[in-house]
């Protein structure tokens, strides 16, 4: 389903929802962007469980322009959207809802966040890559890798049977996806490894070392538990490892584009400067 752009969103209230939500860094980076742009918008946070999502959405005041969604609400947001962009349709996940004309438009900006930040780290295009993990974030990672030009992607997971949906998605994207168990895989060299494992996930040292050997740049979507065991293994081998803070900023930029016009393709005024301001807000500079 395509997302029309004839109407512009209205309202000045925005929030990020999830459960838990107190840890979210989104309010500070959104607030920094709105201040830089001179917009009188407010962006708060609300703890919302999946079972309460529909009721909370139905009670939103007309002044609400949009929502950012995190765990565990992306499937619920997908269902709530009357129209969705292609990345949302491919992944079955919506992390951004924008209210236009009394209806919700849904977007998945995590994909574009990964693409933009990987390119910012010097990888404009890739042919082969690896994903560690098989959860919901791995789905967005696979779509991002396809957009970066990957033809083959290895998926390694603790439960390989959980990765079959990724293989099916790979067929839709014309990407050959192979699946292997995390603990025993002997990986071939790749230019980029994307880890979607939770921040608290523990890995045996020998597994982490095997993945680091020839793993190229480690792009770890985690940013609250750094360095992760995988990042430590990469650093031990002298290979580069980066966390997901850049993804957080760049997906938020796409969210703000959507909040502004209902279209993620229209850049913000002075966007490069806004990105720098958002990034500095994360480190308190």
Short mmCIF file of C-alpha atoms in Angstrom, two decimals:
data_model
loop_
_atom_site.label_atom_id
_atom_site.label_comp_id
_atom_site.label_asym_id
_atom_site.label_seq_id
_atom_site.Cartn_x
_atom_site.Cartn_y
_atom_site.Cartn_z
CA UNK A 1 0.00 0.00 0.00
CA UNK A 2 1.46 3.36 -1.00
CA UNK A 3 1.39 6.43 1.21
CA UNK A 4 -0.28 9.48 -0.36
CA UNK A 5 1.22 12.91 0.34
CA UNK A 6 -1.51 15.31 -0.77
CA UNK A 7 -2.36 16.38 2.78
CA UNK A 8 -0.05 17.79 5.43
CA UNK A 9 -0.26 16.60 9.06
CA UNK A 10 -1.64 19.03 11.64
CA UNK A 11 -1.15 19.33 15.40
CA UNK A 12 1.87 19.97 17.59
CA UNK A 13 1.88 17.09 20.11
CA UNK A 14 4.04 14.00 19.66
CA UNK A 15 5.12 11.12 21.89
CA UNK A 16 7.16 7.94 21.93
CA UNK A 17 5.34 4.87 23.27
CA UNK A 18 6.64 1.54 24.48
CA UNK A 19 6.96 -0.76 27.47
CA UNK A 20 9.41 -0.09 29.04
CA UNK A 21 9.93 3.49 27.91
CA UNK A 22 11.82 5.38 30.65
CA UNK A 23 15.15 4.59 28.97
CA UNK A 24 14.17 6.12 25.61
CA UNK A 25 16.53 8.76 24.24
CA UNK A 26 14.02 9.89 21.61
CA UNK A 27 12.61 12.85 23.59
CA UNK A 28 15.99 14.56 23.88
CA UNK A 29 16.95 14.18 20.23
CA UNK A 30 13.52 15.19 18.95
CA UNK A 31 13.44 18.21 21.27
CA UNK A 32 16.89 19.26 20.04
CA UNK A 33 15.74 19.04 16.42
CA UNK A 34 12.52 20.99 16.99
CA UNK A 35 14.43 23.74 18.78
CA UNK A 36 16.95 23.97 15.95
CA UNK A 37 14.15 24.13 13.38
CA UNK A 38 12.22 26.72 15.36
CA UNK A 39 9.09 24.56 15.62
CA UNK A 40 6.70 24.85 18.55
CA UNK A 41 6.22 21.10 18.89
CA UNK A 42 6.35 19.02 22.07
CA UNK A 43 7.53 15.44 22.26
CA UNK A 44 6.92 13.31 25.35
CA UNK A 45 6.97 9.67 26.33
CA UNK A 46 4.29 7.28 27.52
CA UNK A 47 4.46 3.73 28.83
CA UNK A 48 1.93 1.71 26.84
CA UNK A 49 1.57 -2.06 26.87
CA UNK A 50 0.57 -3.90 23.70
CA UNK A 51 -2.82 -4.81 25.15
CA UNK A 52 -3.58 -1.13 25.84
CA UNK A 53 -2.40 0.30 22.53
CA UNK A 54 -5.71 0.48 20.65
CA UNK A 55 -7.49 2.13 23.56
CA UNK A 56 -4.74 4.69 24.07
CA UNK A 57 -4.72 5.60 20.37
CA UNK A 58 -8.49 6.01 20.30
CA UNK A 59 -8.33 8.55 23.14
CA UNK A 60 -5.67 10.80 21.63
CA UNK A 61 -6.63 14.45 21.36
CA UNK A 62 -6.84 16.09 17.91
CA UNK A 63 -3.68 18.06 18.74
CA UNK A 64 -1.60 14.87 18.41
CA UNK A 65 0.39 14.99 15.21
CA UNK A 66 2.12 11.63 15.47
CA UNK A 67 3.73 8.87 17.48
CA UNK A 68 7.04 7.03 17.61
CA UNK A 69 6.66 3.35 18.56
CA UNK A 70 9.16 1.01 20.12
CA UNK A 71 8.98 -2.46 21.68
CA UNK A 72 6.43 -4.07 21.88
CA UNK A 73 4.12 -1.89 19.78
CA UNK A 74 5.36 -2.06 16.19
CA UNK A 75 2.94 -4.79 15.12
CA UNK A 76 0.05 -2.98 16.80
CA UNK A 77 1.02 0.24 15.03
CA UNK A 78 1.16 -1.65 11.73
CA UNK A 79 -2.41 -2.81 12.26
CA UNK A 80 -3.55 0.71 13.19
CA UNK A 81 -2.20 2.34 10.01
CA UNK A 82 -4.68 2.96 7.19
CA UNK A 83 -1.73 3.39 4.79
CA UNK A 84 1.88 2.26 5.08
CA UNK A 85 5.15 2.84 3.28
CA UNK A 86 6.94 0.00 1.49
CA UNK A 87 9.42 -0.71 4.27
CA UNK A 88 6.56 -1.11 6.73
CA UNK A 89 4.78 -3.47 4.35
CA UNK A 90 7.92 -5.54 3.85
CA UNK A 91 8.75 -5.83 7.53
CA UNK A 92 5.25 -5.95 9.02
CA UNK A 93 6.40 -3.29 11.50
CA UNK A 94 5.57 0.39 11.96
CA UNK A 95 7.63 2.61 14.26
CA UNK A 96 6.11 5.90 13.14
CA UNK A 97 2.45 6.93 12.94
CA UNK A 98 1.41 10.26 11.46
CA UNK A 99 -2.18 11.48 11.60
CA UNK A 100 -3.35 13.04 8.35
CA UNK A 101 -6.95 13.70 7.48
CA UNK A 102 -8.17 11.78 10.52
CA UNK A 103 -6.28 8.59 9.58
CA UNK A 104 -2.91 7.14 10.58
CA UNK A 105 -0.11 6.67 8.09
CA UNK A 106 2.55 4.17 9.08
CA UNK A 107 6.27 4.14 8.35
CA UNK A 108 9.23 1.97 9.28
CA UNK A 109 12.13 4.40 9.59
CA UNK A 110 14.45 1.85 11.25
CA UNK A 111 15.39 0.60 7.79
CA UNK A 112 16.42 4.02 6.53
CA UNK A 113 18.18 4.69 9.82
CA UNK A 114 20.42 1.66 9.32
CA UNK A 115 21.09 2.50 5.68
CA UNK A 116 21.97 6.11 6.42
CA UNK A 117 24.27 5.33 9.30
CA UNK A 118 26.08 2.47 7.57
CA UNK A 119 26.79 4.82 4.68
CA UNK A 120 27.99 7.46 7.14
CA UNK A 121 30.58 4.89 8.28
CA UNK A 122 31.96 4.56 4.75
CA UNK A 123 30.04 1.61 3.27
CA UNK A 124 28.02 3.03 0.40
CA UNK A 125 27.31 -0.33 -1.19
CA UNK A 126 27.90 -3.94 -0.18
CA UNK A 127 27.51 -7.31 -1.88
CA UNK A 128 27.66 -9.76 1.04
CA UNK A 129 26.73 -9.29 4.67
CA UNK A 130 25.79 -11.15 7.82
CA UNK A 131 22.96 -10.69 10.32
CA UNK A 132 23.29 -12.02 13.85
CA UNK A 133 19.87 -12.73 15.34
CA UNK A 134 16.46 -13.51 13.87
CA UNK A 135 14.01 -11.24 15.71
CA UNK A 136 11.96 -8.28 14.51
CA UNK A 137 14.99 -5.99 14.16
CA UNK A 138 16.67 -8.55 11.92
CA UNK A 139 13.80 -8.10 9.48
CA UNK A 140 14.49 -4.37 9.22
CA UNK A 141 18.21 -5.12 8.94
CA UNK A 142 17.62 -7.44 5.98
CA UNK A 143 15.59 -4.82 4.11
CA UNK A 144 18.33 -2.28 4.85
CA UNK A 145 21.02 -4.61 3.50
CA UNK A 146 19.00 -5.09 0.33
CA UNK A 147 18.81 -1.32 -0.08
CA UNK A 148 22.59 -1.18 0.38
CA UNK A 149 22.97 -3.58 -2.54
CA UNK A 150 23.56 -6.90 -0.82
CA UNK A 151 22.99 -9.97 -2.99
CA UNK A 152 23.72 -12.59 -0.34
CA UNK A 153 23.14 -12.41 3.41
CA UNK A 154 24.06 -15.01 6.01
CA UNK A 155 21.78 -15.17 9.03
CA UNK A 156 23.16 -16.79 12.17
CA UNK A 157 20.82 -17.39 15.08
CA UNK A 158 20.51 -19.42 18.23
CA UNK A 159 17.29 -20.91 16.83
CA UNK A 160 17.74 -21.27 13.06
CA UNK A 161 14.10 -22.30 12.67
CA UNK A 162 13.13 -18.77 13.77
CA UNK A 163 14.93 -17.36 10.72
CA UNK A 164 12.81 -18.99 8.02
CA UNK A 165 10.70 -15.85 7.66
CA UNK A 166 13.91 -13.97 6.81
CA UNK A 167 14.64 -16.43 4.01
CA UNK A 168 11.15 -15.85 2.63
CA UNK A 169 11.60 -12.10 2.84
CA UNK A 170 14.94 -12.48 1.07
CA UNK A 171 13.12 -14.04 -1.89
CA UNK A 172 10.87 -10.98 -2.14
CA UNK A 173 13.97 -8.75 -2.04
CA UNK A 174 16.00 -10.86 -4.51
CA UNK A 175 18.54 -11.52 -1.77
CA UNK A 176 19.88 -15.04 -1.21
CA UNK A 177 19.58 -15.75 2.52
CA UNK A 178 21.41 -18.65 4.18
CA UNK A 179 20.72 -19.71 7.76
CA UNK A 180 23.12 -21.29 10.24
CA UNK A 181 23.23 -21.94 14.01
CA UNK A 182 25.04 -19.28 16.00
CA UNK A 183 27.13 -21.59 18.18
CA UNK A 184 28.68 -23.73 15.43
CA UNK A 185 28.84 -21.52 12.36
CA UNK A 186 32.18 -21.13 10.56
CA UNK A 187 31.47 -17.88 8.77
CA UNK A 188 32.94 -16.76 5.46
CA UNK A 189 34.37 -13.22 5.24
CA UNK A 190 31.88 -10.39 4.73
CA UNK A 191 32.15 -6.61 4.53
CA UNK A 192 29.46 -5.92 7.13
CA UNK A 193 27.97 -7.74 10.11
CA UNK A 194 24.75 -6.40 11.63
CA UNK A 195 24.03 -7.64 15.13
CA UNK A 196 20.42 -7.44 16.31
CA UNK A 197 20.99 -9.33 19.57
CA UNK A 198 19.61 -7.71 22.75
CA UNK A 199 22.10 -5.69 24.76
CA UNK A 200 22.19 -8.17 27.62
CA UNK A 201 22.74 -11.19 25.39
CA UNK A 202 25.77 -13.22 26.45
CA UNK A 203 27.90 -15.12 23.95
CA UNK A 204 30.67 -17.66 24.47
CA UNK A 205 34.03 -16.06 23.75
CA UNK A 206 34.91 -18.58 21.04
CA UNK A 207 31.64 -17.87 19.21
CA UNK A 208 32.25 -14.12 19.33
CA UNK A 209 35.83 -14.58 18.07
CA UNK A 210 34.69 -16.75 15.16
CA UNK A 211 32.14 -14.15 14.13
CA UNK A 212 34.67 -11.33 14.44
CA UNK A 213 37.21 -13.08 12.22
CA UNK A 214 36.50 -11.76 8.73
CA UNK A 215 33.29 -10.10 9.88
CA UNK A 216 34.09 -6.68 8.43
CA UNK A 217 32.49 -3.69 10.14
CA UNK A 218 30.32 -4.69 13.10
CA UNK A 219 27.16 -2.62 13.14
CA UNK A 220 25.56 -3.40 16.48
CA UNK A 221 22.09 -1.88 16.87
CA UNK A 222 22.54 -1.86 20.66
CA UNK A 223 23.56 1.40 22.30
CA UNK A 224 22.55 1.03 25.97
CA UNK A 225 24.93 -1.85 26.78
CA UNK A 226 28.23 -0.88 25.21
CA UNK A 227 30.55 -2.46 24.43
CA UNK A 228 28.65 -5.66 23.85
CA UNK A 229 30.49 -9.01 23.93
CA UNK A 230 30.52 -8.94 20.13
CA UNK A 231 31.95 -5.41 20.05
CA UNK A 232 34.69 -6.48 22.48
CA UNK A 233 35.57 -9.42 20.23
CA UNK A 234 35.74 -7.14 17.18
CA UNK A 235 37.91 -4.64 19.00
CA UNK A 236 40.24 -7.42 20.16
CA UNK A 237 40.86 -8.39 16.55
CA UNK A 238 41.41 -4.77 15.57
CA UNK A 239 38.27 -4.64 13.44
CA UNK A 240 35.87 -1.68 13.62
CA UNK A 241 32.69 -1.88 15.71
CA UNK A 242 30.02 0.82 16.06
CA UNK A 243 26.87 1.02 18.13
CA UNK A 244 23.32 1.97 17.16
CA UNK A 245 23.28 5.59 18.31
CA UNK A 246 23.75 6.80 14.75
CA UNK A 247 20.82 4.66 13.63
CA UNK A 248 18.72 6.18 16.41
CA UNK A 249 19.45 9.67 15.15
CA UNK A 250 18.99 8.94 11.47
CA UNK A 251 15.73 7.05 11.89
CA UNK A 252 14.50 9.97 14.02
CA UNK A 253 15.33 12.37 11.17
CA UNK A 254 13.10 10.32 8.90
CA UNK A 255 10.38 10.36 11.56
CA UNK A 256 10.56 14.14 11.73
CA UNK A 257 10.31 14.35 7.95
CA UNK A 258 7.14 12.27 8.15
CA UNK A 259 5.76 14.34 11.03
CA UNK A 260 6.37 17.50 8.99
CA UNK A 261 4.86 16.53 5.63
CA UNK A 262 3.59 12.95 5.77
CA UNK A 263 6.51 11.99 3.50
CA UNK A 264 9.89 10.57 4.55
CA UNK A 265 11.49 11.56 1.24
CA UNK A 266 11.40 15.34 1.76
CA UNK A 267 14.54 16.55 3.60
CA UNK A 268 14.30 18.95 6.52
CA UNK A 269 15.50 22.54 6.19
CA UNK A 270 19.25 22.54 6.88
CA UNK A 271 19.11 18.81 7.55
CA UNK A 272 22.85 18.19 7.88
CA UNK A 273 23.04 20.78 10.65
CA UNK A 274 19.97 19.29 12.35
CA UNK A 275 21.56 15.82 12.30
CA UNK A 276 24.70 17.19 13.98
CA UNK A 277 22.63 18.92 16.66
CA UNK A 278 20.65 15.73 17.34
CA UNK A 279 23.84 13.69 17.63
CA UNK A 280 25.36 16.18 20.07
CA UNK A 281 22.20 16.05 22.17
CA UNK A 282 22.89 12.38 22.84
CA UNK A 283 26.21 13.12 24.47
CA UNK A 284 25.12 16.27 26.25
CA UNK A 285 27.33 18.57 24.19
#
